[in-house]
Amino acid sequence: VPSTFKPSMLTIIIIGLTMLLSNVMFVRGFCSSPTSFLLSSSKRLSVRSTKRFLSSSSSSSNNPKFSHDPFSDASLESTYDPSFESGIYKWWESNKAFDPDAKPSSTSTSSSSKSPYVIPMPPPNVTGRLHMGHAIFVALQDVLARFHRMRGRPTLWTPGTDHAGIATQLQVEKQLIEEGTTREEVGREEFLRRAWAYKEQQGGFITTQLRSLGASADWSRERFTMDPDMSAGVVEAFVRLHEKGLVYRGEYMVNWAPTLKTAVSDLEVEYSEEEGKLYYFKYMVSGSSTDEYLPVATTRPETIWGDSAVCVHPEDSRFSHLVGSTVVVPTSGRAIPVIADTYVDMEFGTGALKITPGHDPNDYEIGKRHDLLTINIMEKDATMNQAVPDKYRGMDRFEARSALWSDMEKLGLTIKVEPHSQRVPRSQRGGEVIEPMVSSQWFVKTSGMGRKALDAVKNKDIEIIPSRFEKVWYNWLEDIHDWCISRQLWWGHRIPVYYVGGSETEYVVARSPEEAREKADAMGHQGKELRQEDDVLDTWFSSGLWPFATVGWPQQENDGPDSDLSRFYTNYGDACLETGYDILFFWVARMVMMGLELTDKVPFNTVYMHGLVRAADGSKMSKTKGNVIDPLETVEKYGADSLRYSLVTGVTPGQDIPLNMDKIESNRMFANKLWNIAKFITENALKEEKGSDEYDEIFGVHGPMTQQEFDGLATPEKWIVTKCHRLVESCTSDIERYQLGQAGQKVYEFLRDDLADWYLEMSKTRFYEGLGGTDKDVAKTSKRVLVYVFDRALRVLHPYMPFVTEKLWQHIPRKAPESSDAIHSISLADWPLLEGESLASDDDAVAKFEVFQSLVRSIRNARAEYNVEQGKKIPAVLVVRPDMVDTVAAEVASIVLLARLDPEAVNVCATSSPAAEAAAAEEGNVQLVAEGGTEIYIPKSGLVDAEKEIARLIKQREKLGKEVEKLEKRINSPGFADKAPPAVVDKARIELQDLVAQSEKVADSLKSLA
């Protein structure tokens, strides 16, 4: 627009109305962005589920420092509601919390002195939508990124998207078809313009959705495989591989997608079990005077025209006499040889196999072994070509199948047709049946590259987790085939090959048209026209460069040690490639091969394989079955933390993950428990101290508890701190060993069982006067321990549930930030155990407290057994070892609270003391035995109200008596034992025995109360 242009008022009104209309349509769900009307209604859900994240992804880079504080509320809301997650993410991103150098250096941890930790994010399709496959990799990779970031390592999690050649081209071609045109009609330039427009319209949703899961990737380094610098890397890789003699053009069997008219990789082919037919027909022996024939069976009669031989097993006596003779191709008249090969299964079909080297990968290999003719009978759209009889030319392959079989029936060449279940290869993107076809393509020689990748694992330069996948790695690389890297598409990286004049065999490989011209001229082709190859590179070719191209290869190869390429690739400390086991070969192996060949370095030293997310019953999630769990809907309802935690905990590397909504709901309740713990600490335990000048200084956590402070604690405090420290040590070790699910489960059990169920309840007796809390110093110590343990646990839990831990950490006392250069976030706080640190613990305190726990549990069990009313307080004599008397006596208030005892009727005494002997001798006492030689004596009168219990037991005795009488009459009735089935009779007798036993037990109870 010219700088002097000034829109008129009418122009402004038109623009305003257009924007208003588009935004109205956006809000009402007609399109998925305020300026686009091109998106289908099927995308409404993903728009609705991610709209709260749109602003953070589009404006975060322009926000002032430390803007958008989501923690301005003085207190926590009354109930847990995960709707705060988007605000926290915006705060993180706008303040660059995910930058590798975001964590400030300090005396305890200096990021500048530590080796980097790198995670290359598997790039999702740029136009894709979030599914559980994305959710699991975000959950796992984010655990690793946040853990190592808190440990003080410069952590780079590189995000980005893949151009998804086939998927994107397919969508743009669908749009063209709806307009009544094709890509051939609009031409390459216009098609690419439309493809880029489609990418711009759809391209931001997947990254926004990844943000909604809490992905702490460095979005300032986000890459797209067709960015200019990434494209330059792709061209450079092709040129260098060609210069090494590793790239060539040749003919080979490929998976051909007729609708898209391109070859596709094995990964893009899905096999489905489908009901088809097995066609039996006659291959007439040439020159036979007796009309002798070979019976042959096929699932694809249309390929008969491409047959080059009929093959039998060399040991098959039925057909061995025909080996060396010829048979006649039906309707064609062409004679082909009968050959012998051990590949043939004598038991399948007729035992004679038609060989079609041009349209079957196994036949192609047999054809090469026997030097057979390779005949292609189809055009690129799978219609019949000039190699078939005139009548069938131009027919679709399935139309030709029916026509040929009908004609063969008329000629008496058919035998029978049987139903047959078969694996049908279909395009993952379009669903069409894939046609194996020999085609001229570009290939990379992989034998040498494969050996290097194989040795990298054998030599332990790369560790694969779990190790059982190493065997699969070896098997594949030991039998690797050359890699077909060309695709007959327009969307993608155009192959940098330039043909000279009209030649198809003479060409130059160059980084640019200018370099191509120079190379052609140097070869003596001055003035000859250069035509660039129409094909584009396989998407996996560019993805294979991802770990190093995203950090500056090849542009930064000669830059200094501070360059991204040097820090995060050439000299990385550890790099982990976390991905699904289903793409171990198609992506992981190719990255290793490309990295070693182009950079002489393994692109990562750890490969962590996760399993597939499946339905609760272990079956594959399927829209047809109706068992798909949508991650966006789940995040909307339960929050990202609950989904992430459900995906990560309780699983092991490489194992598939069954997922159900009950598990997600349970983990939402866990988040709610955390919320309640935080509210108790801040609004009850610290209510009086809150707001004081020394609040954060006294109660805030300034690092691991010192040995001196630990030694001054009472047994319960020593127990919970020891349990906390052992949790930290164990989880640290687990995560370092990539046992992520195991670590996540441990912190859950600690918070739920140890902190919430035990210490938090006991702490009330320290600072609530009505429960025994009278000593201010004891109260203060207990409050400090509560905050300390909760702070430590939140930090360990943060990589798993980042949102709720950040929210709660901001509301408990915490030390002042060490640097003004970073936000005061738990995501940048120190991990509870840094290198070189040791944590205090006390085994004796743990053993003593376990006796205390056993004592309380025994009383609780007795109350349950005797149906003691919830609010009733009972007396008890607690008999413990002499060395435990002081410990237990000091915690009588806690025992009273937890076991609901009568505080005026609790006596603690040592084993063999007079008080203990008296309690044991008391006739009406119930004796309970707990761990550590502990005994509890409770008067039965304290457990039950005798009159009420007698009345209840009498009523129960009468009811049981009637049931016994009724069942006895039935069993003893004439004909029951003779006519009823034995199983029914046995069942009735067992029921009678149970009822009699119950009646006897009730009678004994009445006798004891009399």
JSON list of C-alpha atoms in Angstrom, two decimals, residues 413-477:
[
{"chain": "A", "resi": 413, "resn": "LEU", "atom": "CA", "xyz": [-10.32, -70.22, -18.07]},
{"chain": "A", "resi": 414, "resn": "THR", "atom": "CA", "xyz": [-11.85, -69.77, -14.64]},
{"chain": "A", "resi": 415, "resn": "ILE", "atom": "CA", "xyz": [-12.09, -72.46, -11.95]},
{"chain": "A", "resi": 416, "resn": "LYS", "atom": "CA", "xyz": [-13.83, -70.90, -8.93]},
{"chain": "A", "resi": 417, "resn": "VAL", "atom": "CA", "xyz": [-14.04, -67.85, -6.65]},
{"chain": "A", "resi": 418, "resn": "GLU", "atom": "CA", "xyz": [-13.83, -68.14, -2.85]},
{"chain": "A", "resi": 419, "resn": "PRO", "atom": "CA", "xyz": [-14.28, -65.58, -0.04]},
{"chain": "A", "resi": 420, "resn": "HIS", "atom": "CA", "xyz": [-10.89, -64.62, 1.32]},
{"chain": "A", "resi": 421, "resn": "SER", "atom": "CA", "xyz": [-9.79, -62.40, 4.22]},
{"chain": "A", "resi": 422, "resn": "GLN", "atom": "CA", "xyz": [-6.79, -60.32, 3.21]},
{"chain": "A", "resi": 423, "resn": "ARG", "atom": "CA", "xyz": [-4.63, -57.43, 4.39]},
{"chain": "A", "resi": 424, "resn": "VAL", "atom": "CA", "xyz": [-5.34, -54.48, 2.12]},
{"chain": "A", "resi": 425, "resn": "PRO", "atom": "CA", "xyz": [-2.80, -51.61, 2.00]},
{"chain": "A", "resi": 426, "resn": "ARG", "atom": "CA", "xyz": [-4.51, -48.23, 2.19]},
{"chain": "A", "resi": 427, "resn": "SER", "atom": "CA", "xyz": [-3.18, -44.70, 2.17]},
{"chain": "A", "resi": 428, "resn": "GLN", "atom": "CA", "xyz": [-3.09, -43.31, 5.69]},
{"chain": "A", "resi": 429, "resn": "ARG", "atom": "CA", "xyz": [-4.17, -39.92, 4.40]},
{"chain": "A", "resi": 430, "resn": "GLY", "atom": "CA", "xyz": [-6.70, -40.54, 1.64]},
{"chain": "A", "resi": 431, "resn": "GLY", "atom": "CA", "xyz": [-7.84, -44.07, 2.42]},
{"chain": "A", "resi": 432, "resn": "GLU", "atom": "CA", "xyz": [-7.37, -45.26, -1.16]},
{"chain": "A", "resi": 433, "resn": "VAL", "atom": "CA", "xyz": [-5.98, -48.71, -1.93]},
{"chain": "A", "resi": 434, "resn": "ILE", "atom": "CA", "xyz": [-2.22, -48.47, -2.48]},
{"chain": "A", "resi": 435, "resn": "GLU", "atom": "CA", "xyz": [-0.88, -49.90, -5.73]},
{"chain": "A", "resi": 436, "resn": "PRO", "atom": "CA", "xyz": [2.62, -51.44, -5.63]},
{"chain": "A", "resi": 437, "resn": "MET", "atom": "CA", "xyz": [4.31, -50.04, -8.71]},
{"chain": "A", "resi": 438, "resn": "VAL", "atom": "CA", "xyz": [7.81, -49.86, -10.15]},
{"chain": "A", "resi": 439, "resn": "SER", "atom": "CA", "xyz": [8.68, -46.23, -10.68]},
{"chain": "A", "resi": 440, "resn": "SER", "atom": "CA", "xyz": [11.66, -44.01, -11.42]},
{"chain": "A", "resi": 441, "resn": "GLN", "atom": "CA", "xyz": [12.54, -42.30, -8.13]},
{"chain": "A", "resi": 442, "resn": "TRP", "atom": "CA", "xyz": [15.38, -40.69, -6.22]},
{"chain": "A", "resi": 443, "resn": "PHE", "atom": "CA", "xyz": [17.03, -42.85, -3.57]},
{"chain": "A", "resi": 444, "resn": "VAL", "atom": "CA", "xyz": [19.57, -42.57, -0.76]},
{"chain": "A", "resi": 445, "resn": "LYS", "atom": "CA", "xyz": [22.01, -45.44, -0.32]},
{"chain": "A", "resi": 446, "resn": "THR", "atom": "CA", "xyz": [21.55, -46.54, 3.27]},
{"chain": "A", "resi": 447, "resn": "SER", "atom": "CA", "xyz": [23.78, -49.58, 3.81]},
{"chain": "A", "resi": 448, "resn": "GLY", "atom": "CA", "xyz": [26.78, -47.57, 5.04]},
{"chain": "A", "resi": 449, "resn": "MET", "atom": "CA", "xyz": [24.65, -45.07, 6.93]},
{"chain": "A", "resi": 450, "resn": "GLY", "atom": "CA", "xyz": [22.71, -47.93, 8.48]},
{"chain": "A", "resi": 451, "resn": "ARG", "atom": "CA", "xyz": [25.89, -49.59, 9.74]},
{"chain": "A", "resi": 452, "resn": "LYS", "atom": "CA", "xyz": [26.92, -46.38, 11.48]},
{"chain": "A", "resi": 453, "resn": "ALA", "atom": "CA", "xyz": [23.51, -46.08, 13.15]},
{"chain": "A", "resi": 454, "resn": "LEU", "atom": "CA", "xyz": [23.64, -49.74, 14.20]},
{"chain": "A", "resi": 455, "resn": "ASP", "atom": "CA", "xyz": [27.11, -49.32, 15.71]},
{"chain": "A", "resi": 456, "resn": "ALA", "atom": "CA", "xyz": [26.01, -46.18, 17.58]},
{"chain": "A", "resi": 457, "resn": "VAL", "atom": "CA", "xyz": [23.63, -48.29, 19.65]},
{"chain": "A", "resi": 458, "resn": "LYS", "atom": "CA", "xyz": [25.97, -51.26, 19.95]},
{"chain": "A", "resi": 459, "resn": "ASN", "atom": "CA", "xyz": [28.78, -48.97, 21.17]},
{"chain": "A", "resi": 460, "resn": "LYS", "atom": "CA", "xyz": [26.40, -47.30, 23.67]},
{"chain": "A", "resi": 461, "resn": "ASP", "atom": "CA", "xyz": [26.72, -43.88, 22.04]},
{"chain": "A", "resi": 462, "resn": "ILE", "atom": "CA", "xyz": [22.92, -44.06, 22.00]},
{"chain": "A", "resi": 463, "resn": "GLU", "atom": "CA", "xyz": [20.83, -45.75, 24.68]},
{"chain": "A", "resi": 464, "resn": "ILE", "atom": "CA", "xyz": [17.38, -46.98, 23.68]},
{"chain": "A", "resi": 465, "resn": "ILE", "atom": "CA", "xyz": [14.83, -47.14, 26.51]},
{"chain": "A", "resi": 466, "resn": "PRO", "atom": "CA", "xyz": [13.46, -49.75, 26.98]},
{"chain": "A", "resi": 467, "resn": "SER", "atom": "CA", "xyz": [16.40, -51.84, 25.85]},
{"chain": "A", "resi": 468, "resn": "ARG", "atom": "CA", "xyz": [14.23, -54.53, 24.25]},
{"chain": "A", "resi": 469, "resn": "PHE", "atom": "CA", "xyz": [13.85, -52.24, 21.24]},
{"chain": "A", "resi": 470, "resn": "GLU", "atom": "CA", "xyz": [17.58, -52.56, 20.57]},
{"chain": "A", "resi": 471, "resn": "LYS", "atom": "CA", "xyz": [16.96, -55.96, 19.00]},
{"chain": "A", "resi": 472, "resn": "VAL", "atom": "CA", "xyz": [14.31, -54.47, 16.73]},
{"chain": "A", "resi": 473, "resn": "TRP", "atom": "CA", "xyz": [16.77, -51.67, 15.84]},
{"chain": "A", "resi": 474, "resn": "TYR", "atom": "CA", "xyz": [19.48, -54.19, 14.90]},
{"chain": "A", "resi": 475, "resn": "ASN", "atom": "CA", "xyz": [17.13, -56.37, 12.86]},
{"chain": "A", "resi": 476, "resn": "TRP", "atom": "CA", "xyz": [15.90, -53.46, 10.78]},
{"chain": "A", "resi": 477, "resn": "LEU", "atom": "CA", "xyz": [19.26, -51.86, 10.15]}
]
